[in-house]
Short mmCIF file of N, CA, C and O in Angstrom, two decimals:
data_model
loop_
_atom_site.label_atom_id
_atom_site.label_comp_id
_atom_site.label_asym_id
_atom_site.label_seq_id
_atom_site.Cartn_x
_atom_site.Cartn_y
_atom_site.Cartn_z
N UNK A 12 97.73 -28.81 40.25
CA UNK A 12 97.96 -28.60 39.24
C UNK A 12 99.15 -27.25 39.02
O UNK A 12 99.31 -26.29 40.12
N UNK A 13 99.83 -27.08 37.69
CA UNK A 13 100.80 -26.16 37.84
C UNK A 13 100.22 -24.72 37.99
O UNK A 13 100.96 -23.73 38.59
N UNK A 14 99.01 -24.38 38.08
CA UNK A 14 98.58 -23.18 38.22
C UNK A 14 98.25 -22.89 39.57
O UNK A 14 97.55 -21.71 39.89
N UNK A 15 98.45 -23.54 40.40
CA UNK A 15 98.15 -23.77 41.80
C UNK A 15 96.47 -23.65 42.18
O UNK A 15 96.05 -23.27 43.18
N UNK A 16 95.80 -24.20 41.27
CA UNK A 16 94.20 -24.53 41.11
C UNK A 16 93.42 -23.25 40.68
O UNK A 16 92.31 -23.30 41.24
N UNK A 17 94.08 -22.32 40.34
CA UNK A 17 93.56 -21.06 40.03
C UNK A 17 92.83 -21.37 38.61
O UNK A 17 93.02 -22.10 37.54
N UNK A 18 91.37 -20.74 38.85
CA UNK A 18 90.70 -21.22 37.43
C UNK A 18 90.53 -19.99 36.65
O UNK A 18 90.64 -18.74 37.03
N UNK A 19 90.66 -20.33 35.27
CA UNK A 19 90.99 -19.19 34.34
C UNK A 19 89.10 -18.60 34.43
O UNK A 19 87.99 -19.16 34.21
N UNK A 20 89.23 -17.45 34.36
CA UNK A 20 87.90 -16.61 34.46
C UNK A 20 87.69 -15.47 32.92
O UNK A 20 86.62 -14.79 33.31
N UNK A 21 88.73 -15.88 32.09
CA UNK A 21 88.65 -15.00 31.26
C UNK A 21 87.33 -15.20 30.22
O UNK A 21 86.49 -16.21 30.36
N UNK A 22 87.12 -14.24 29.44
CA UNK A 22 85.45 -14.32 28.71
C UNK A 22 85.80 -15.44 27.96
O UNK A 22 84.94 -16.17 27.41
N UNK A 23 87.25 -15.58 27.29
CA UNK A 23 87.25 -16.23 26.01
C UNK A 23 87.24 -17.88 26.58
O UNK A 23 86.64 -18.85 25.92
N UNK A 24 87.71 -18.12 27.74
CA UNK A 24 87.49 -19.49 28.28
C UNK A 24 85.99 -19.51 28.50
O UNK A 24 85.67 -20.82 28.38
N UNK A 25 85.77 -18.95 29.13
CA UNK A 25 84.02 -19.26 30.24
C UNK A 25 82.98 -19.34 28.80
O UNK A 25 82.00 -19.71 28.88
N UNK A 26 83.23 -18.25 27.83
CA UNK A 26 81.94 -18.01 26.72
C UNK A 26 82.07 -18.70 25.29
O UNK A 26 81.12 -18.46 24.80
N UNK A 27 83.25 -18.79 25.25
CA UNK A 27 83.77 -19.53 23.75
C UNK A 27 84.26 -20.97 23.73
O UNK A 27 83.69 -21.44 23.10
N UNK A 28 85.30 -21.01 24.72
CA UNK A 28 85.92 -22.28 24.74
C UNK A 28 84.94 -23.63 25.47
O UNK A 28 84.90 -24.74 25.42
N UNK A 29 83.92 -22.90 26.75
CA UNK A 29 83.40 -24.00 27.19
C UNK A 29 81.95 -23.75 26.57
O UNK A 29 81.19 -22.90 26.50
N UNK A 30 81.51 -25.10 25.98
CA UNK A 30 80.22 -25.42 25.57
C UNK A 30 78.84 -24.58 26.16
O UNK A 30 78.36 -24.00 25.51
N UNK A 31 79.03 -25.07 27.45
CA UNK A 31 77.72 -24.81 28.27
C UNK A 31 77.97 -22.98 28.33
O UNK A 31 76.54 -22.42 28.34
N UNK A 32 78.94 -22.73 28.92
CA UNK A 32 79.12 -21.02 28.87
C UNK A 32 78.68 -20.31 27.64
O UNK A 32 78.09 -19.48 27.43
N UNK A 33 79.20 -20.86 26.40
CA UNK A 33 78.99 -20.45 24.98
C UNK A 33 77.52 -20.43 24.85
O UNK A 33 76.98 -19.16 24.31
N UNK A 34 76.99 -21.46 25.28
CA UNK A 34 75.47 -21.52 24.63
C UNK A 34 74.82 -20.75 25.48
O UNK A 34 73.85 -19.88 25.27
N UNK A 35 75.06 -20.46 26.65
CA UNK A 35 74.10 -19.65 27.67
C UNK A 35 74.44 -17.88 27.29
O UNK A 35 73.61 -17.22 27.64
N UNK A 36 75.77 -17.90 27.08
CA UNK A 36 75.84 -16.39 26.55
C UNK A 36 75.25 -16.25 25.29
O UNK A 36 74.76 -14.86 25.13
N UNK A 37 75.38 -17.10 24.17
CA UNK A 37 74.48 -16.79 23.01
C UNK A 37 73.07 -16.45 23.03
O UNK A 37 72.40 -15.78 22.63
N UNK A 38 72.55 -17.39 24.20
CA UNK A 38 70.83 -17.31 24.61
C UNK A 38 71.00 -15.83 25.25
O UNK A 38 69.74 -15.37 24.84
N UNK A 39 71.50 -15.62 25.87
CA UNK A 39 71.56 -14.19 26.63
C UNK A 39 71.43 -12.94 25.40
O UNK A 39 70.74 -12.14 25.43
N UNK A 40 72.58 -12.92 24.76
CA UNK A 40 72.62 -12.06 23.49
C UNK A 40 71.46 -12.04 22.64
O UNK A 40 70.90 -11.01 22.61
N UNK A 41 70.74 -13.39 21.98
CA UNK A 41 69.92 -13.39 21.29
C UNK A 41 68.85 -12.94 21.82
O UNK A 41 67.44 -12.45 21.58
N UNK A 42 68.30 -13.29 23.43
CA UNK A 42 67.11 -12.90 23.95
C UNK A 42 67.07 -11.36 24.62
O UNK A 42 66.16 -11.17 25.44
N UNK A 43 68.20 -10.60 24.51
CA UNK A 43 68.27 -9.27 24.84
C UNK A 43 68.25 -8.46 23.63
O UNK A 43 69.19 -8.17 23.04
N UNK A 44 67.13 -7.48 23.40
CA UNK A 44 67.00 -6.63 22.32
C UNK A 44 67.99 -6.12 22.05
O UNK A 44 68.61 -5.70 20.51
N UNK A 45 68.77 -5.16 23.18
CA UNK A 45 69.93 -4.56 22.89
C UNK A 45 71.27 -5.21 22.29
O UNK A 45 72.03 -4.72 21.42
N UNK A 46 71.32 -6.82 22.44
CA UNK A 46 72.43 -7.26 22.15
C UNK A 46 71.87 -8.23 21.11
O UNK A 46 72.94 -9.26 20.43
N UNK A 47 70.77 -8.33 20.57
CA UNK A 47 70.46 -9.41 19.42
C UNK A 47 71.31 -9.26 17.94
O UNK A 47 71.69 -10.22 17.72
N UNK A 48 71.81 -8.07 17.73
CA UNK A 48 72.51 -8.01 16.58
C UNK A 48 73.82 -8.57 16.88
O UNK A 48 74.37 -9.51 15.94
N UNK A 49 74.42 -8.77 17.93
CA UNK A 49 75.63 -9.24 18.27
C UNK A 49 75.46 -10.47 18.34
O UNK A 49 76.63 -11.34 18.02
N UNK A 50 74.45 -11.28 18.92
CA UNK A 50 74.26 -12.64 18.80
C UNK A 50 74.16 -13.00 17.50
O UNK A 50 74.67 -14.22 17.14
N UNK A 51 73.48 -12.58 16.65
CA UNK A 51 73.53 -12.78 15.09
C UNK A 51 74.57 -12.72 14.67
O UNK A 51 74.93 -13.66 13.83
N UNK A 52 75.49 -11.46 14.77
CA UNK A 52 76.81 -11.62 13.97
C UNK A 52 77.57 -12.70 14.46
O UNK A 52 78.39 -13.61 13.62
N UNK A 53 77.93 -13.10 15.80
CA UNK A 53 78.46 -14.15 16.34
C UNK A 53 78.12 -15.49 15.52
O UNK A 53 79.13 -15.92 15.01
N UNK A 54 76.82 -15.81 15.63
CA UNK A 54 76.44 -16.89 14.77
C UNK A 54 76.95 -17.12 13.25
O UNK A 54 77.19 -17.75 12.64
N UNK A 55 76.78 -16.06 12.58
CA UNK A 55 77.21 -15.58 11.25
C UNK A 55 78.85 -15.78 11.10
O UNK A 55 79.27 -16.25 10.02
N UNK A 56 79.20 -15.29 11.97
CA UNK A 56 80.84 -15.32 11.78
C UNK A 56 81.19 -16.50 12.05
O UNK A 56 81.88 -17.14 11.25
N UNK A 57 81.18 -17.50 12.98
CA UNK A 57 81.25 -18.83 12.94
C UNK A 57 80.73 -19.57 11.47
O UNK A 57 81.33 -20.68 11.48
N UNK A 58 79.56 -19.25 10.79
CA UNK A 58 79.27 -19.90 9.94
C UNK A 58 80.02 -19.76 8.56
O UNK A 58 80.61 -20.59 7.91
N UNK A 59 80.67 -18.38 8.81
CA UNK A 59 81.63 -17.84 7.70
C UNK A 59 82.73 -18.80 7.85
O UNK A 59 83.69 -18.91 6.90
N UNK A 60 83.18 -18.89 9.03
CA UNK A 60 84.71 -19.39 9.05
C UNK A 60 84.38 -21.38 8.83
O UNK A 60 85.47 -21.92 8.31
N UNK A 61 83.19 -21.70 8.65
CA UNK A 61 83.05 -23.03 8.15
C UNK A 61 82.71 -23.10 6.86
O UNK A 61 82.51 -24.22 6.12
N UNK A 62 82.19 -21.90 6.24
CA UNK A 62 82.00 -22.12 4.70
C UNK A 62 83.30 -22.47 3.63
O UNK A 62 84.13 -22.13 4.13
N UNK A 63 83.02 -23.00 2.58
CA UNK A 63 83.94 -23.17 1.59
C UNK A 63 84.52 -21.60 0.98
O UNK A 63 84.03 -20.92 1.02
N UNK A 64 85.55 -22.11 0.42
CA UNK A 64 86.86 -20.61 0.28
C UNK A 64 85.97 -20.24 -1.29
O UNK A 64 85.96 -19.12 -1.09
N UNK A 65 85.30 -21.08 -1.80
CA UNK A 65 84.74 -20.30 -3.11
C UNK A 65 83.32 -19.43 -2.76
O UNK A 65 82.95 -18.81 -3.68
N UNK A 66 82.95 -19.82 -1.45
CA UNK A 66 81.75 -19.00 -0.73
C UNK A 66 82.13 -17.75 -0.07
O UNK A 66 81.02 -17.03 0.12
N UNK A 67 83.19 -17.62 0.29
CA UNK A 67 83.45 -16.52 1.30
C UNK A 67 83.24 -15.09 0.86
O UNK A 67 83.21 -14.39 1.63
N UNK A 68 83.51 -14.85 -0.49
CA UNK A 68 83.52 -13.64 -1.14
C UNK A 68 82.14 -13.14 -0.89
O UNK A 68 81.61 -12.10 -0.52
N UNK A 69 81.16 -14.15 -1.48
CA UNK A 69 79.79 -13.71 -1.45
C UNK A 69 79.55 -13.60 0.09
O UNK A 69 78.50 -12.83 0.76
N UNK A 70 79.81 -14.60 0.91
CA UNK A 70 79.26 -14.63 2.40
C UNK A 70 79.89 -12.99 3.03
O UNK A 70 79.29 -12.74 4.02
N UNK A 71 81.03 -12.88 2.75
CA UNK A 71 81.77 -11.61 3.35
C UNK A 71 80.93 -10.28 2.94
O UNK A 71 80.83 -9.51 3.72
N UNK A 72 80.41 -10.45 1.84
CA UNK A 72 79.40 -9.32 1.15
C UNK A 72 78.26 -8.98 2.12
O UNK A 72 77.85 -7.85 2.47
N UNK A 73 77.50 -10.15 2.30
CA UNK A 73 76.36 -10.40 3.02
C UNK A 73 76.51 -9.69 4.33
O UNK A 73 75.64 -9.08 4.94
N UNK A 74 77.75 -10.35 4.89
CA UNK A 74 78.03 -9.88 6.25
C UNK A 74 78.33 -8.37 6.47
O UNK A 74 77.64 -7.58 7.21
N UNK A 75 79.07 -7.87 5.61
CA UNK A 75 79.16 -6.61 5.68
C UNK A 75 77.93 -5.37 5.29
O UNK A 75 77.84 -4.84 6.21
N UNK A 76 77.27 -5.81 4.49
CA UNK A 76 76.00 -5.46 4.19
C UNK A 76 74.90 -5.41 5.71
O UNK A 76 74.43 -4.32 5.76
N UNK A 77 74.76 -6.19 6.01
CA UNK A 77 74.09 -6.76 7.15
C UNK A 77 74.39 -6.07 8.42
O UNK A 77 73.67 -5.35 9.21
N UNK A 78 75.90 -6.48 8.87
CA UNK A 78 76.00 -5.99 10.25
C UNK A 78 76.82 -4.57 10.12
O UNK A 78 77.31 -4.17 11.14
N UNK A 79 77.89 -4.61 9.13
CA UNK A 79 79.09 -3.46 9.41
C UNK A 79 78.48 -2.05 8.73
O UNK A 79 79.31 -1.11 8.81
N UNK A 80 77.60 -2.37 8.00
CA UNK A 80 77.13 -0.94 7.23
C UNK A 80 75.50 -0.01 7.64
O UNK A 80 75.06 -0.68 8.00
N UNK A 81 76.15 0.96 7.89
CA UNK A 81 74.86 1.99 8.66
C UNK A 81 73.76 1.83 7.77
O UNK A 81 73.78 1.96 6.54
N UNK A 82 72.45 1.52 8.60
CA UNK A 82 71.34 1.30 7.61
C UNK A 82 71.11 -0.46 7.34
O UNK A 82 70.10 -0.64 6.91
N UNK A 83 72.32 -0.90 7.74
CA UNK A 83 72.15 -2.59 7.52
C UNK A 83 71.20 -3.18 8.42
O UNK A 83 70.59 -2.75 9.36
N UNK A 84 70.56 -4.45 8.01
CA UNK A 84 69.26 -4.93 8.85
C UNK A 84 69.91 -5.34 10.24
O UNK A 84 69.01 -4.87 10.97
N UNK A 85 70.87 -5.46 10.67
CA UNK A 85 71.12 -5.52 12.12
C UNK A 85 72.59 -4.84 12.37
O UNK A 85 73.80 -5.54 12.72
N UNK A 86 72.86 -3.61 11.91
CA UNK A 86 74.24 -2.79 11.94
C UNK A 86 74.21 -3.02 13.43
O UNK A 86 73.77 -2.68 14.51
N UNK A 87 75.78 -3.45 13.75
CA UNK A 87 76.21 -3.29 15.06
C UNK A 87 77.17 -1.86 14.86
O UNK A 87 78.59 -2.08 14.71
N UNK A 88 76.40 -0.89 15.24
CA UNK A 88 77.59 0.32 15.49
C UNK A 88 78.34 0.31 16.71
O UNK A 88 79.13 1.38 16.65
N UNK A 89 78.43 -0.50 17.52
CA UNK A 89 79.30 -0.55 18.59
C UNK A 89 80.55 -1.13 18.12
O UNK A 89 81.65 -1.24 18.78
N UNK A 90 80.95 -1.76 16.90
CA UNK A 90 82.01 -2.04 16.36
C UNK A 90 83.12 -1.06 15.94
O UNK A 90 82.25 0.29 15.40
N UNK A 91 84.38 -1.11 16.30
CA UNK A 91 85.33 0.17 15.65
C UNK A 91 85.40 0.01 14.29
O UNK A 91 85.32 -0.83 13.86
N UNK A 92 85.74 0.94 13.95
CA UNK A 92 86.07 1.28 12.37
C UNK A 92 87.20 0.07 12.03
O UNK A 92 87.06 -0.27 10.81
N UNK A 93 88.07 -0.11 13.14
CA UNK A 93 89.16 -1.01 12.38
C UNK A 93 88.60 -2.25 12.56
O UNK A 93 88.82 -3.23 11.49
N UNK A 94 87.53 -2.69 13.25
CA UNK A 94 86.97 -3.75 13.36
C UNK A 94 86.12 -4.24 11.86
O UNK A 94 85.94 -5.19 11.37
N UNK A 95 85.64 -3.12 11.31
CA UNK A 95 84.79 -3.31 10.49
C UNK A 95 85.24 -2.88 9.06
O UNK A 95 84.46 -2.72 7.88
N UNK A 96 86.53 -2.53 8.94
CA UNK A 96 87.31 -2.19 7.73
C UNK A 96 87.66 -3.33 7.10
O UNK A 96 87.73 -4.27 7.22
N UNK A 97 87.74 -3.16 5.36
CA UNK A 97 87.51 -3.86 4.49
C UNK A 97 89.13 -4.25 4.31
O UNK A 97 90.00 -3.62 4.28
N UNK A 98 89.57 -5.62 4.49
CA UNK A 98 90.49 -6.28 4.44
C UNK A 98 91.36 -5.51 3.24
O UNK A 98 90.80 -5.61 2.23
N UNK A 99 92.51 -5.53 3.08
CA UNK A 99 93.37 -5.40 1.85
C UNK A 99 94.28 -6.41 1.69
O UNK A 99 95.01 -6.92 2.55
N UNK A 100 94.64 -6.52 0.35
CA UNK A 100 95.70 -7.61 0.08
C UNK A 100 95.22 -8.76 -0.29
O UNK A 100 94.81 -9.78 0.03
#
């Protein structure tokens, strides 16, 4: 192979692009109380990506209230302010 047989060990390749890696990592997140909100956020973001354009504004509002707002049901306080900023334009 052109890369000399080196295996990709990036997070993206192992936990996002590989189905079994993604499943195992998601189960780990969901099964670990400290990371359960991160697992739920990941699932909801994937659902958001699949929703119809007409549903996106309402779905984004729910995501923001649940995960990005202090006091939300599953607030993800580990996210940076840049990650949770409301998009402009």
